[in-house]
Amino acid sequence: MNKLTPGWNRRNCTKRADCIDCDIRKSALFSTLSEAELIYLVQPVLTFQHEAHIRLYEEGEAGSHAYTVRKGIIKLVKTIPNGEQRIVRLASRSDFIGLEILLAQPYRHTAISITPIEICKIPVEVLKGLDERNPSFSQQLMTRWQKNVDDAESVITDLSTGKAASRLAHLILRYFSDGLAEVWNSPARDDIASMLGVTTETASRLMAEFKREGLISEEHGRIAIQDFVALKSIADD
Amino acid sequence: MNKLTPGWNRRNCTKRADCIDCDIRKSALFSTLSEAELIYLVQPVLTFQHEAHIRLYEEGEAGSHAYTVRKGIIKLVKTIPNGEQRIVRLASRSDFIGLEILLAQPYRHTAISITPIEICKIPVEVLKGLDERNPSFSQQLMTRWQKNVDDAESVITDLSTGKAASRLAHLILRYFSDGLAEVWNSPARDDIASMLGVTTETASRLMAEFKREGLISEEHGRIAIQDFVALKSIADD
DNA sequence: CGCAACCTTGAAGCGGGTCAATATTCGTGG
DNA sequence: CCACGAATATTGACCCGCTTCAAGGTTGCG
């Protein structure tokens, strides 16, 4: 299966998006829109499904679409001059990615699915139209933007500061508290490493250690927290 | 001198802000406003001057004012559970801080001047008013918000990833390329450390090493770059 | 069943942390 | 202007944590 090119075709596009009956509408970007506005919206918005390891867009690319995540997890990656990659954010259910195209600016990240995903693909013109005619929508946009700032800054304080064990504990706790999963479908070890700014080996060692110590358990790649309190105290170390 | 309480009084307040003739107007938040709108603005906006080590506001506080920086440098600090502090951003000339109060949310950082500063103090009502009546203003706001995201993410990739020497080189280069200073009025070593997520000793050792190797020079606390190319290659390591 | 991708573990070395001892700078008052 | 003390910066020695390089182990898929 070609991991580079997402197929924006009939096979992946289940349907025209059903924004009015959307089950994440109240938590998603369009929460404040009226039904009339949603009908305007519904026209050019399509829902797609993709498997894991699909690249939605590339850092530096001048894009024309943003995406609402309905299912699955997408990593937003930045490439560092020396060739390494760092994951700066994870997007999941009801997150909105690619906001920057609204400012006619290129994508800031490379977006890659790390699980099977379901997403809504929204043309920038639709966003601009809504922004112009609806004040509550631009309020929504600002809230999303601030969330992006908050997320990025918590990556600085929680996942980039302190010892590796503390950072990993933060990462695991965040996954669950964010409701990313009841049972965490664990990312690959090298993705964990790239979120924490450590090597794959260190990520692997620590995950193995956490399992040995009974802090977490793992079955078929699914993580479950076993000792919440202990994880929290490691995180705050 | 009391370092905790800024004096919002006659001594610090030079004048009612002169937004119309403001010398940073074209690069600041209010760049797209008409003169009529600036007059509306000018009323409740005051310009203040403070010395270094003043706390403008505190993380978690429910504030009612945002600030445009006219002169000097302000550090935005987050406290980590274990008691350490991490600087997540520096604000300087024409930067706008405290944006989050527009969303009726508490300040995300503690803001502390690290040089003497001159700032304009803007009530949230003024911002809300402008946002409602002026579409180009909300565009400006979004641009600022995206800049905050970009800044935070570059802290992740440039100042929190890789070896300490590489991060310090990034920090020095960023200072200059951002035009924060022709000659960098160097922050204290523990502030440098807190920006890089290392100890004060490591920051000091590396600064001393950079000086010994002729990459930078320092006189009366002012840093000047001596070997741009070498710094760049260390940064990209 | 076998291969490929991924995960785990080991051993050795280096980078940065920690603790502690000077050195330097700066503000203050004599 | 100099002397003194406090705050800050530098440096040293030692140790721990993470990286590096390398060798198995495990899992899943064709």
Coordinates of C-alpha atoms in Angstrom, one line a residue, chain B residues 13 35 59 97 210 213:
Chain B
C13 CA 2.9 56.4 33.3
E35 CA -7.4 57.1 12.5
E59 CA -0.1 32.7 35.4
I97 CA 1.1 39.7 25.1
F210 CA 31.5 30.1 23.0
E213 CA 36.2 29.8 21.0

